[in-house]
Amino acid sequence: MVVLRKLPGMPGWPAALGLRLPQKFLFLLFLSGLLTLCFGALFLLPDSSRFKRLFLPRRATASASSSSSASSSSASSSSTRDTDLPRSPPAAAEPRHASPAAPRRLREKLRAAARMAGPHTAPGSRQQVQGGPGRAQPASGAPPARETRAPFRFDYERFRRSLRHPVRGGRSGEDAETRARRMKIKEMMKFAWDNYKQYALGKNELRPLTKNGHIGNMFGGLRGATVIDALDTLYIMELEEEFQEAKQWVEKSFDLNVNGEASLFEVNIRYIGGLLATYYLTGEEVFKSKALELGEKLLPAFNTPTGIPRGVINLGSGMSWSWGWASAGSSILAEFGTLHLEFLHLSELSGNPVFAEKVMNIRRVLSRVEKPQGLYPNFLSPVTGSWVQHHVSIGGLGDSFYEYLLKSWLMSDKKDSEAKKMYDDALEAIEKHLVKKSAGGLTYIAEWRGGILDHKMGHLACFSGGMIALGAEHSAGDRRQRHMELAAEITSTCHESYARSDTKLGPEAFRFDAGSEATATRLSERYYILRPEVVESYMYLWRLTHHPKYRHWGWEVVQALEKHCRVEAGFSGIRDVYSSTPIHDNMQQSFFLAETLKYLYLLFCEDDVLSLEDWVFNTEAHPLPINHTDFKAAGQP
Ligand code: DMJ
């Protein structure tokens, strides 16, 4: 109407009826042009899928699907390098609606949309995962695109048939003492859970002295870290009622629509790991869908020039950044190197390769970057892909990166030979440069700062006894024997760090200098926060050697926990392991239920409970299945 009024000599629509023939002709010509323009615009508007569905013939949907997969193929290959990817990509399925006869501009526009949607439309993608800021859903809340193929479905029954042992074991034959000790650990788990439930359900951890909950700032507004971390332990220990309580909380109260700053690493190992493991153990869909939904929320952290994710992500907005304390905006080796196992399973369960692509890209960057003396420093720039500082450690900041190399290979049923080679090479460099023997004959793994050794081992580094033993078990000849000995020696050193304290619990870090041997020399390193790494190594060494000393040492830990950490309403860390009447830190860490108690329990189980032939444990002790059947090392070329 506005246009009509502006035309010279045309006062309005009724007056147009009185026009002469050439004028009428011109007017009709103009009108038909205008209509064509409007009709065309319906297709070119960004949110035009509803109109297209109305106007395009049905068969166009199917015929366009092949061209959509071609365009999405190029999308996936460039996705991890595109820093400008939108956080909520447009509907990935839109190209399926493009008619082969649609104008070239339209087809180009739709292809561009698919490119922006990136990996969500990668070839072979059979299902869009719902939820999260990165989710692929039709724009403006339009109904989901019509699928032309059957939606992807993970075959849970087939997976269960592929296991070699019942998950909770099937053999008996243990002696009465072993059974009694296992039952004691089960009682400790029930006590830890019951108190958490009573005083802190829905918070992240229990504060057992003040009998309330702790939320903290590690999980970006997510709650219930202890619930998620405890689920699989409750299940394995056959604490059925308690497992149901935890499951109900997940179903009714676990809210993923949060808006806060989370550690990518912690959310992955505790929440995604815990949910995935519980899904595989029970087949309950709720755990799978929550894991996938949360996994989608983590994807924006990978939008960096190298695809190396930043350490912190806002789960609501998708904004991500590096830790303030990490030098020059770097990402941490143990954080971005500890995503591989969980992300492969997210792809396996969703049929969406995006997760596997993200971690395979991390692998690519790490395998190409030059390593000083073959070692992996702990700080890498997500912008340039180069090391920022030459600090190397098998303890904090480095630890689980090495663990995940070995376990990626094991989880792939030994097909992922690249991971195995990286693990072997890294361990060789560690043996050559970092493994030392103290004056008193204790083997330890030192830290390395630009070529200078720091003769210190953190409690965290004590997981390495178990890891090296697990790797040795799958090696041959010389290397097998050498690594098994190294693993036993390191585990023994870690045991010494416990044995030399008044509480028989180990300090946060211990040193081998200035006359000290496996003891903390600084006040700030004397605390114990219910960490699992030492009992984790006992569990692996027991399973792989059956030497009774590992059960004996594990039982010493149980007694020390009972004596020094058990309080009226749960278990608490202590501030000084060298004090026989230690002060409590008022915190029952969620990893105490996920790891410490689980590894202790498994130490007193038969080997077929969560058999190492069927499962690898993620770094939070959540069991993930080995791919005996068809879950190929997804994302590999
Ligand atoms: C756990 O959250 C994990 O084991 C992680 O890899 C590092 N350490 C803590 C427990 O000590």
XYZ file of C-alpha atoms and ligand atoms in Angstrom:
648
model
C 0.000 0.000 0.000
C 2.813 2.349 0.823
C 4.281 1.684 -2.601
C 0.967 2.412 -4.376
C 0.581 5.726 -2.672
C 4.008 6.821 -3.801
C 3.380 6.107 -7.486
C 2.855 9.287 -9.512
C -0.715 9.775 -10.645
C -2.081 6.985 -8.495
C -4.112 8.409 -5.617
C -5.169 5.025 -4.278
C -6.477 1.560 -5.039
C -10.121 2.476 -6.117
C -8.827 5.121 -8.470
C -6.717 2.489 -10.193
C -9.933 0.977 -11.548
C -10.448 3.997 -13.745
C -7.046 3.699 -15.517
C -6.601 3.524 -19.264
C -5.505 0.201 -20.897
C -1.687 0.804 -21.140
C -1.701 2.085 -17.563
C -3.687 -0.984 -16.412
C -1.214 -3.216 -18.207
C 1.715 -1.502 -16.548
C 0.015 -1.656 -13.192
C -0.697 -5.416 -13.504
C 2.884 -6.010 -14.612
C 4.147 -4.181 -11.545
C 1.713 -6.059 -9.278
C 2.755 -9.485 -10.547
C 6.427 -8.527 -10.096
C 5.700 -7.505 -6.523
C 3.935 -10.802 -5.769
C 6.827 -12.814 -7.212
C 9.233 -10.854 -5.033
C 7.197 -11.476 -1.863
C 6.846 -15.178 -2.633
C 10.588 -15.509 -3.217
C 11.352 -13.665 -0.003
C 9.490 -16.315 1.984
C 12.204 -18.791 0.988
C 15.122 -16.496 1.576
C 14.187 -15.357 5.058
C 16.300 -17.092 7.721
C 13.293 -18.576 9.489
C 11.382 -19.796 6.486
C 11.273 -23.502 7.129
C 7.562 -23.430 7.938
C 6.750 -21.814 4.590
C 9.026 -24.163 2.728
C 7.290 -27.107 4.312
C 3.970 -25.682 3.159
C 5.029 -24.910 -0.362
C 7.569 -27.520 -1.382
C 6.312 -30.871 -2.587
C 6.900 -33.793 -0.163
C 9.301 -35.672 -2.431
C 11.706 -32.708 -2.408
C 12.502 -33.576 1.254
C 13.967 -36.927 0.376
C 15.711 -35.880 -2.799
C 17.510 -33.072 -1.043
C 18.992 -35.235 1.697
C 21.969 -36.332 -0.354
C 23.002 -32.789 -1.115
C 22.668 -31.913 2.563
C 25.124 -34.565 3.616
C 27.606 -33.348 1.040
C 27.448 -29.836 2.379
C 27.656 -30.978 5.969
C 30.775 -32.973 5.198
C 32.744 -29.852 4.517
C 31.145 -28.292 7.566
C 32.518 -30.850 9.966
C 36.078 -30.673 8.762
C 36.421 -26.957 9.394
C 34.308 -26.718 12.494
C 36.955 -26.888 15.192
C 38.960 -24.044 13.703
C 36.057 -21.671 13.341
C 36.124 -19.259 16.246
C 33.007 -17.474 14.982
C 30.675 -20.432 15.200
C 27.355 -19.354 16.620
C 26.509 -20.853 20.025
C 23.082 -21.926 18.899
C 23.535 -23.098 15.363
C 20.605 -22.917 12.973
C 18.593 -26.016 12.272
C 20.949 -28.600 10.914
C 18.229 -30.419 9.042
C 17.204 -27.432 6.936
C 19.072 -28.440 3.783
C 16.952 -31.581 3.605
C 14.036 -29.361 2.592
C 15.788 -27.718 -0.313
C 14.358 -28.603 -3.671
C 16.896 -29.528 -6.347
C 15.028 -27.030 -8.475
C 15.368 -24.191 -5.948
C 17.276 -21.142 -7.193
C 21.073 -21.217 -6.829
C 21.054 -18.403 -4.249
C 18.643 -20.308 -2.071
C 20.749 -23.463 -2.219
C 23.860 -21.473 -1.316
C 22.086 -19.848 1.601
C 20.997 -23.212 2.980
C 24.480 -24.656 2.553
C 25.925 -21.738 4.479
C 23.469 -22.466 7.286
C 24.577 -26.094 7.352
C 28.211 -24.967 7.477
C 27.425 -22.787 10.474
C 25.649 -25.679 12.138
C 28.989 -27.378 11.637
C 29.567 -30.806 13.077
C 25.934 -31.317 14.008
C 25.285 -32.269 10.422
C 28.455 -34.260 9.876
C 28.204 -37.274 7.603
C 26.794 -40.296 9.300
C 25.047 -38.169 11.892
C 21.833 -39.990 12.481
C 20.298 -38.087 15.325
C 20.365 -34.594 16.686
C 21.025 -34.564 20.385
C 18.463 -32.440 22.155
C 19.228 -29.769 24.679
C 22.065 -27.425 25.533
C 23.266 -24.201 23.982
C 24.837 -26.013 21.070
C 21.844 -28.150 20.295
C 20.572 -28.406 16.783
C 16.875 -27.634 16.859
C 14.643 -26.094 14.284
C 14.821 -22.304 14.345
C 12.129 -20.369 16.219
C 10.746 -23.479 17.874
C 9.443 -25.013 14.632
C 8.714 -28.736 14.904
C 11.688 -31.060 14.312
C 12.601 -31.826 10.713
C 11.059 -34.971 9.240
C 13.643 -37.782 9.367
C 14.056 -39.808 6.243
C 16.061 -42.559 7.939
C 15.288 -44.468 11.132
C 16.581 -42.469 14.092
C 19.828 -43.714 15.622
C 19.395 -46.116 18.500
C 22.208 -47.488 20.633
C 21.647 -51.219 20.995
C 21.932 -51.638 24.756
C 21.049 -55.330 24.786
C 23.728 -56.063 22.235
C 26.244 -54.167 24.328
C 25.311 -56.180 27.426
C 25.730 -59.426 25.507
C 29.230 -58.327 24.486
C 30.434 -58.221 28.110
C 32.558 -61.148 29.201
C 31.527 -61.025 32.852
C 28.399 -60.045 34.781
C 28.957 -56.458 35.887
C 28.638 -57.269 39.588
C 30.526 -60.534 39.192
C 29.356 -64.108 39.306
C 32.082 -65.968 41.122
C 32.304 -66.612 44.817
C 34.829 -68.598 46.812
C 36.433 -65.880 48.875
C 37.398 -66.351 52.491
C 35.303 -64.995 55.351
C 37.765 -62.239 56.227
C 37.764 -60.802 52.705
C 33.998 -60.788 52.677
C 33.821 -59.131 56.085
C 36.232 -56.417 54.959
C 34.234 -55.802 51.827
C 31.073 -55.507 53.896
C 32.790 -53.002 56.149
C 33.601 -50.817 53.142
C 30.016 -51.138 51.976
C 28.896 -49.922 55.385
C 31.224 -46.905 55.047
C 29.644 -46.083 51.705
C 26.164 -46.313 53.186
C 27.208 -44.058 56.051
C 28.719 -41.484 53.667
C 25.615 -41.545 51.455
C 23.039 -41.499 54.254
C 24.621 -38.435 55.811
C 24.906 -36.654 52.504
C 21.258 -37.466 51.835
C 20.154 -36.292 55.246
C 22.081 -33.029 55.387
C 23.069 -32.057 51.893
C 20.994 -33.800 49.212
C 21.076 -31.633 46.099
C 24.161 -29.709 47.183
C 27.486 -30.713 45.729
C 29.221 -32.005 48.851
C 28.430 -32.696 52.465
C 30.004 -30.653 55.270
C 29.995 -33.372 57.914
C 30.917 -31.248 60.945
C 28.438 -28.463 60.408
C 25.903 -30.903 58.931
C 25.044 -28.896 55.877
C 25.790 -28.802 52.173
C 28.485 -27.152 50.085
C 27.954 -25.882 46.555
C 31.313 -24.389 45.524
C 32.085 -22.859 42.168
C 33.501 -25.711 40.123
C 30.371 -26.987 38.452
C 28.788 -23.873 36.950
C 25.559 -24.008 38.898
C 25.110 -27.754 38.473
C 24.111 -29.441 41.714
C 24.285 -32.928 43.138
C 27.943 -33.725 42.344
C 27.911 -36.289 45.156
C 24.731 -37.912 43.803
C 26.178 -38.330 40.322
C 29.586 -39.417 41.605
C 27.994 -41.957 43.981
C 25.512 -43.589 41.589
C 27.682 -46.339 40.116
C 29.360 -47.121 43.453
C 25.941 -47.582 45.089
C 24.920 -49.826 42.211
C 28.068 -51.949 42.290
C 27.839 -52.356 46.066
C 24.223 -53.498 45.689
C 22.953 -50.680 47.885
C 19.656 -50.899 46.005
C 17.517 -48.580 48.089
C 20.195 -45.906 48.139
C 20.695 -46.258 44.396
C 16.961 -45.669 43.888
C 17.149 -42.535 46.044
C 19.991 -41.215 43.926
C 18.216 -42.105 40.694
C 15.068 -40.358 41.809
C 17.004 -37.214 42.501
C 18.434 -37.325 38.980
C 14.966 -37.827 37.484
C 13.205 -35.165 39.498
C 15.742 -32.567 40.535
C 18.853 -32.659 38.364
C 18.562 -29.386 36.460
C 20.862 -28.781 33.505
C 19.526 -25.333 32.685
C 22.066 -23.495 34.747
C 24.064 -20.404 34.127
C 27.446 -20.378 35.789
C 31.153 -20.911 35.290
C 32.159 -24.538 35.299
C 35.397 -26.440 34.987
C 35.128 -28.330 31.695
C 37.339 -31.065 33.131
C 35.450 -31.532 36.393
C 32.037 -31.548 34.747
C 33.293 -34.090 32.267
C 34.976 -36.528 34.649
C 32.383 -36.359 37.426
C 29.037 -35.631 35.776
C 29.416 -36.995 32.250
C 31.568 -39.892 33.474
C 29.156 -40.740 36.301
C 26.067 -40.560 34.111
C 27.608 -42.587 31.282
C 28.844 -45.302 33.631
C 25.465 -45.589 35.324
C 23.728 -45.839 31.963
C 26.023 -48.636 30.839
C 25.555 -50.476 34.140
C 21.771 -50.179 34.322
C 20.432 -49.372 30.851
C 18.241 -46.616 32.350
C 17.642 -44.010 29.642
C 17.570 -41.049 32.005
C 21.317 -41.304 32.592
C 22.085 -41.436 28.898
C 19.903 -38.494 27.977
C 21.291 -36.322 30.775
C 24.857 -37.174 29.743
C 24.165 -36.252 26.117
C 22.396 -33.054 27.013
C 25.238 -31.986 29.261
C 27.822 -33.012 26.675
C 26.243 -30.612 24.169
C 26.621 -27.791 26.652
C 30.365 -28.327 26.781
C 30.943 -28.023 23.028
C 31.366 -24.233 22.804
C 34.553 -24.516 24.902
C 36.221 -26.016 21.828
C 35.648 -22.953 19.655
C 39.251 -21.764 19.736
C 41.695 -21.293 16.852
C 43.297 -24.682 17.535
C 40.246 -26.541 18.832
C 42.049 -27.016 22.168
C 39.287 -26.163 24.644
C 39.581 -23.515 27.307
C 39.300 -24.640 30.918
C 36.226 -22.718 32.049
C 32.816 -22.570 30.397
C 29.570 -20.847 31.239
C 27.005 -23.611 30.840
C 24.258 -21.122 30.081
C 25.824 -18.741 27.589
C 28.507 -21.055 26.181
C 31.174 -18.378 26.790
C 34.504 -19.922 27.657
C 37.850 -18.709 28.909
C 41.083 -19.869 30.489
C 41.763 -20.146 34.186
C 43.040 -16.875 35.623
C 45.927 -18.702 37.287
C 47.070 -20.517 34.132
C 49.918 -18.582 32.574
C 49.201 -16.528 29.446
C 45.683 -17.821 28.922
C 46.865 -21.388 28.504
C 44.890 -24.600 28.726
C 45.977 -27.395 31.067
C 47.255 -30.728 29.748
C 45.439 -32.824 32.355
C 42.207 -30.975 31.590
C 41.983 -30.999 27.802
C 43.768 -34.360 27.757
C 41.107 -35.979 29.951
C 38.055 -35.815 27.734
C 38.775 -38.583 25.270
C 37.077 -41.563 26.913
C 33.842 -39.780 27.777
C 33.569 -37.960 24.457
C 33.963 -41.152 22.433
C 31.109 -42.623 24.427
C 28.951 -39.536 23.840
C 29.381 -40.105 20.107
C 28.803 -43.810 20.474
C 25.520 -43.313 22.312
C 24.163 -40.426 20.261
C 25.342 -41.399 16.788
C 26.656 -37.843 16.567
C 30.362 -37.769 15.658
C 30.920 -34.223 16.884
C 32.209 -35.317 20.299
C 34.723 -37.751 18.855
C 35.868 -35.145 16.345
C 36.616 -32.671 19.110
C 38.872 -35.043 21.020
C 40.508 -36.493 17.929
C 41.477 -32.947 17.036
C 43.110 -32.516 20.467
C 45.003 -35.723 19.773
C 46.165 -34.328 16.413
C 47.451 -31.092 17.937
C 49.318 -32.962 20.664
C 50.830 -35.556 18.399
C 52.216 -32.837 16.111
C 53.596 -30.332 18.614
C 57.286 -30.614 19.415
C 57.964 -32.121 22.843
C 61.002 -31.017 24.835
C 63.028 -34.223 25.470
C 59.909 -36.157 24.486
C 58.045 -34.731 27.513
C 54.621 -33.058 27.540
C 54.587 -29.729 29.412
C 51.439 -28.876 31.357
C 50.468 -25.559 29.715
C 49.470 -25.155 26.069
C 48.107 -22.093 24.297
C 44.662 -22.750 22.764
C 45.394 -19.941 20.315
C 48.798 -20.931 18.917
C 48.962 -24.591 19.899
C 52.435 -24.121 21.427
C 53.626 -24.818 24.955
C 53.487 -21.835 27.252
C 55.654 -23.065 30.143
C 57.982 -26.025 30.501
C 56.600 -27.581 33.666
C 56.161 -31.351 33.410
C 54.449 -33.490 36.013
C 52.822 -36.880 36.247
C 50.969 -35.467 39.244
C 48.612 -32.456 39.223
C 48.193 -30.620 35.874
C 49.534 -33.559 33.849
C 48.382 -36.814 35.472
C 45.238 -38.046 33.760
C 46.434 -37.055 30.272
C 48.829 -40.046 30.404
C 46.124 -42.205 31.938
C 43.727 -41.427 29.078
C 46.283 -42.282 26.394
C 46.649 -45.782 27.776
C 42.948 -46.191 28.478
C 41.940 -44.908 25.024
C 43.930 -47.760 23.572
C 42.424 -50.291 25.979
C 38.901 -48.962 25.493
C 39.248 -49.324 21.721
C 40.001 -53.015 22.301
C 43.609 -52.197 21.425
C 42.783 -50.760 18.020
C 43.764 -47.159 18.744
C 47.472 -47.752 18.171
C 48.243 -44.029 17.937
C 47.199 -43.591 21.580
C 49.342 -46.553 22.613
C 52.392 -45.168 20.824
C 51.926 -41.753 22.424
C 51.626 -43.434 25.821
C 54.729 -45.585 25.269
C 56.805 -42.641 24.050
C 55.683 -40.425 26.928
C 56.445 -43.112 29.501
C 59.857 -43.700 27.974
C 60.681 -39.973 28.333
C 59.378 -40.003 31.913
C 61.507 -43.036 32.758
C 64.534 -41.396 31.236
C 64.194 -37.925 32.756
C 61.922 -38.045 35.793
C 62.151 -41.447 37.492
C 64.658 -41.289 40.355
C 65.739 -43.334 43.354
C 66.179 -41.725 46.768
C 69.186 -42.250 49.014
C 67.024 -44.626 51.039
C 66.172 -46.666 47.952
C 62.648 -45.348 47.238
C 61.680 -44.953 43.585
C 59.748 -41.777 42.789
C 58.748 -39.625 39.829
C 60.074 -36.069 40.107
C 58.663 -32.947 38.470
C 60.562 -31.030 35.775
C 60.765 -27.258 35.400
C 62.535 -26.287 32.222
C 65.153 -28.976 32.708
C 65.532 -28.608 36.510
C 64.167 -31.418 38.680
C 61.890 -30.799 41.637
C 62.231 -33.896 43.861
C 58.641 -33.973 44.920
C 55.681 -36.290 44.357
C 52.118 -35.181 44.851
C 49.455 -37.535 46.222
C 47.858 -37.174 42.785
C 50.968 -38.717 41.161
C 50.392 -41.924 43.120
C 47.778 -43.063 40.596
C 50.735 -43.782 38.287
C 51.623 -47.061 40.014
C 48.287 -48.473 38.878
C 48.524 -46.971 35.410
C 52.024 -48.288 34.748
C 51.010 -51.751 35.981
C 47.979 -51.729 33.699
C 50.164 -50.774 30.723
C 52.744 -53.416 31.650
C 50.066 -56.089 31.745
C 49.505 -55.474 28.049
C 53.182 -55.250 27.046
C 55.613 -57.984 26.187
C 59.122 -59.083 27.082
C 61.553 -56.749 28.821
C 59.288 -53.789 28.904
C 56.547 -55.772 30.648
C 58.847 -56.846 33.443
C 60.550 -53.444 33.777
C 57.271 -51.570 33.938
C 55.695 -54.002 36.352
C 58.669 -53.501 38.677
C 58.498 -49.736 38.287
C 54.764 -49.797 39.085
C 55.322 -51.897 42.196
C 58.158 -49.633 43.378
C 56.158 -46.429 42.937
C 53.172 -47.967 44.720
C 55.460 -49.003 47.517
C 56.858 -45.446 47.781
C 53.316 -44.089 47.990
C 52.563 -46.623 50.694
C 55.626 -45.313 52.549
C 54.183 -41.802 52.426
C 51.204 -43.195 54.358
C 53.201 -45.463 56.650
C 55.511 -42.619 57.749
C 52.689 -40.432 59.032
C 51.049 -40.560 62.461
C 47.600 -41.094 61.002
C 48.709 -43.694 58.409
C 47.193 -41.451 55.760
C 49.367 -39.719 53.200
C 50.096 -35.994 52.750
C 49.131 -33.932 49.711
C 52.791 -33.892 48.593
C 55.987 -35.495 49.802
C 59.623 -34.816 49.030
C 62.951 -36.454 48.613
C 65.424 -33.760 49.527
C 67.183 -32.240 52.515
C 67.132 -35.558 54.320
C 63.430 -36.123 53.794
C 62.141 -39.349 52.282
C 58.485 -39.650 51.293
C 57.372 -37.068 53.854
C 55.918 -33.589 53.529
C 58.392 -30.874 54.419
C 56.047 -27.896 54.084
C 53.175 -27.162 56.410
C 50.962 -26.420 53.441
C 51.400 -29.966 52.069
C 50.442 -31.965 55.151
C 46.729 -32.310 54.540
C 44.700 -35.312 53.298
C 41.354 -34.688 51.593
C 40.112 -38.285 51.221
C 41.940 -38.686 47.915
C 41.874 -42.058 46.123
C 45.133 -42.317 44.151
C 47.049 -44.579 46.532
C 44.233 -47.095 46.979
C 43.616 -46.909 43.234
C 47.139 -48.248 42.688
C 46.634 -50.914 45.356
C 43.525 -52.088 43.502
C 45.308 -52.420 40.130
C 48.393 -54.043 41.636
C 46.184 -56.506 43.490
C 44.227 -57.423 40.381
C 47.366 -57.799 38.292
C 49.678 -59.569 40.761
C 47.438 -60.947 43.553
C 50.188 -60.123 46.011
C 48.483 -60.087 49.457
C 50.352 -56.976 50.581
C 48.043 -54.782 48.507
C 44.960 -55.982 50.364
C 46.846 -55.581 53.585
C 47.795 -51.988 52.746
C 44.241 -51.250 51.630
C 42.911 -52.473 54.951
C 45.347 -50.162 56.761
C 43.744 -47.271 54.884
C 40.241 -48.395 55.869
C 41.263 -48.433 59.522
C 42.930 -45.026 59.278
C 39.847 -43.530 57.599
C 37.650 -44.942 60.336
C 39.900 -43.643 63.045
C 40.740 -40.172 61.775
C 38.208 -39.174 59.136
C 34.913 -40.648 60.294
C 32.900 -38.114 62.271
C 29.348 -38.083 63.527
C 27.803 -37.140 60.193
C 30.069 -38.500 57.483
C 33.731 -38.547 56.533
C 35.989 -35.515 56.579
C 39.441 -34.644 55.267
C 42.128 -33.750 57.791
C 44.550 -30.844 57.921
C 47.689 -32.602 59.107
C 48.442 -36.272 58.611
C 51.357 -35.990 61.059
C 49.136 -35.099 63.982
C 47.625 -37.988 65.911
C 44.607 -35.819 66.745
C 44.088 -34.086 63.418
C 41.759 -31.194 62.771
C 38.994 -31.945 60.274
C 38.449 -29.834 57.180
C 34.666 -30.303 57.271
C 34.394 -31.607 53.706
C 33.276 -34.980 52.364
C 34.560 -34.796 48.798
C 32.378 -36.359 46.122
C 35.360 -38.350 44.821
C 35.486 -40.166 48.175
C 32.257 -41.934 47.151
C 33.140 -42.208 43.461
C 36.714 -43.396 43.831
C 38.212 -44.014 47.266
C 35.423 -46.263 48.530
C 34.892 -47.909 45.128
C 38.561 -48.853 44.723
C 38.711 -50.113 48.312
C 35.606 -52.220 47.732
C 36.977 -53.656 44.476
C 40.225 -54.490 46.249
C 38.223 -56.959 48.355
C 36.093 -58.280 45.477
C 36.705 -61.133 43.083
C 38.337 -60.028 39.823
C 35.156 -60.422 37.791
C 33.378 -57.530 39.521
C 33.804 -54.728 36.987
C 36.355 -56.925 35.272
C 39.342 -55.189 33.679
C 38.541 -57.307 30.607
C 35.304 -55.389 30.126
C 35.825 -51.952 31.628
C 38.222 -49.058 31.887
C 37.767 -46.616 34.734
C 37.696 -42.970 33.879
C 39.836 -40.744 36.052
C 36.975 -40.388 38.544
C 36.659 -44.218 38.748
C 33.514 -44.336 36.635
C 33.590 -47.554 34.591
C 33.252 -47.202 30.816
C 32.986 -50.294 28.632
C 35.717 -51.618 26.371
C 34.545 -51.833 22.794
C 34.419 -55.548 22.125
C 31.869 -55.216 19.366
C 31.280 -52.353 17.021
C 32.136 -49.230 18.812
C 35.040 -48.415 16.601
C 37.467 -45.754 17.822
C 34.963 -43.204 16.579
C 36.339 -40.161 14.827
C 39.477 -41.908 13.665
C 40.210 -41.592 9.996
C 39.664 -36.822 41.159
O 38.669 -35.898 40.921
C 40.205 -37.380 39.881
O 40.875 -38.545 40.170
C 41.124 -36.448 39.155
O 41.753 -37.039 38.055
C 42.173 -35.863 40.042
N 41.963 -36.085 41.406
C 40.721 -36.180 42.019
C 40.811 -36.891 43.342
O 41.990 -36.748 43.984
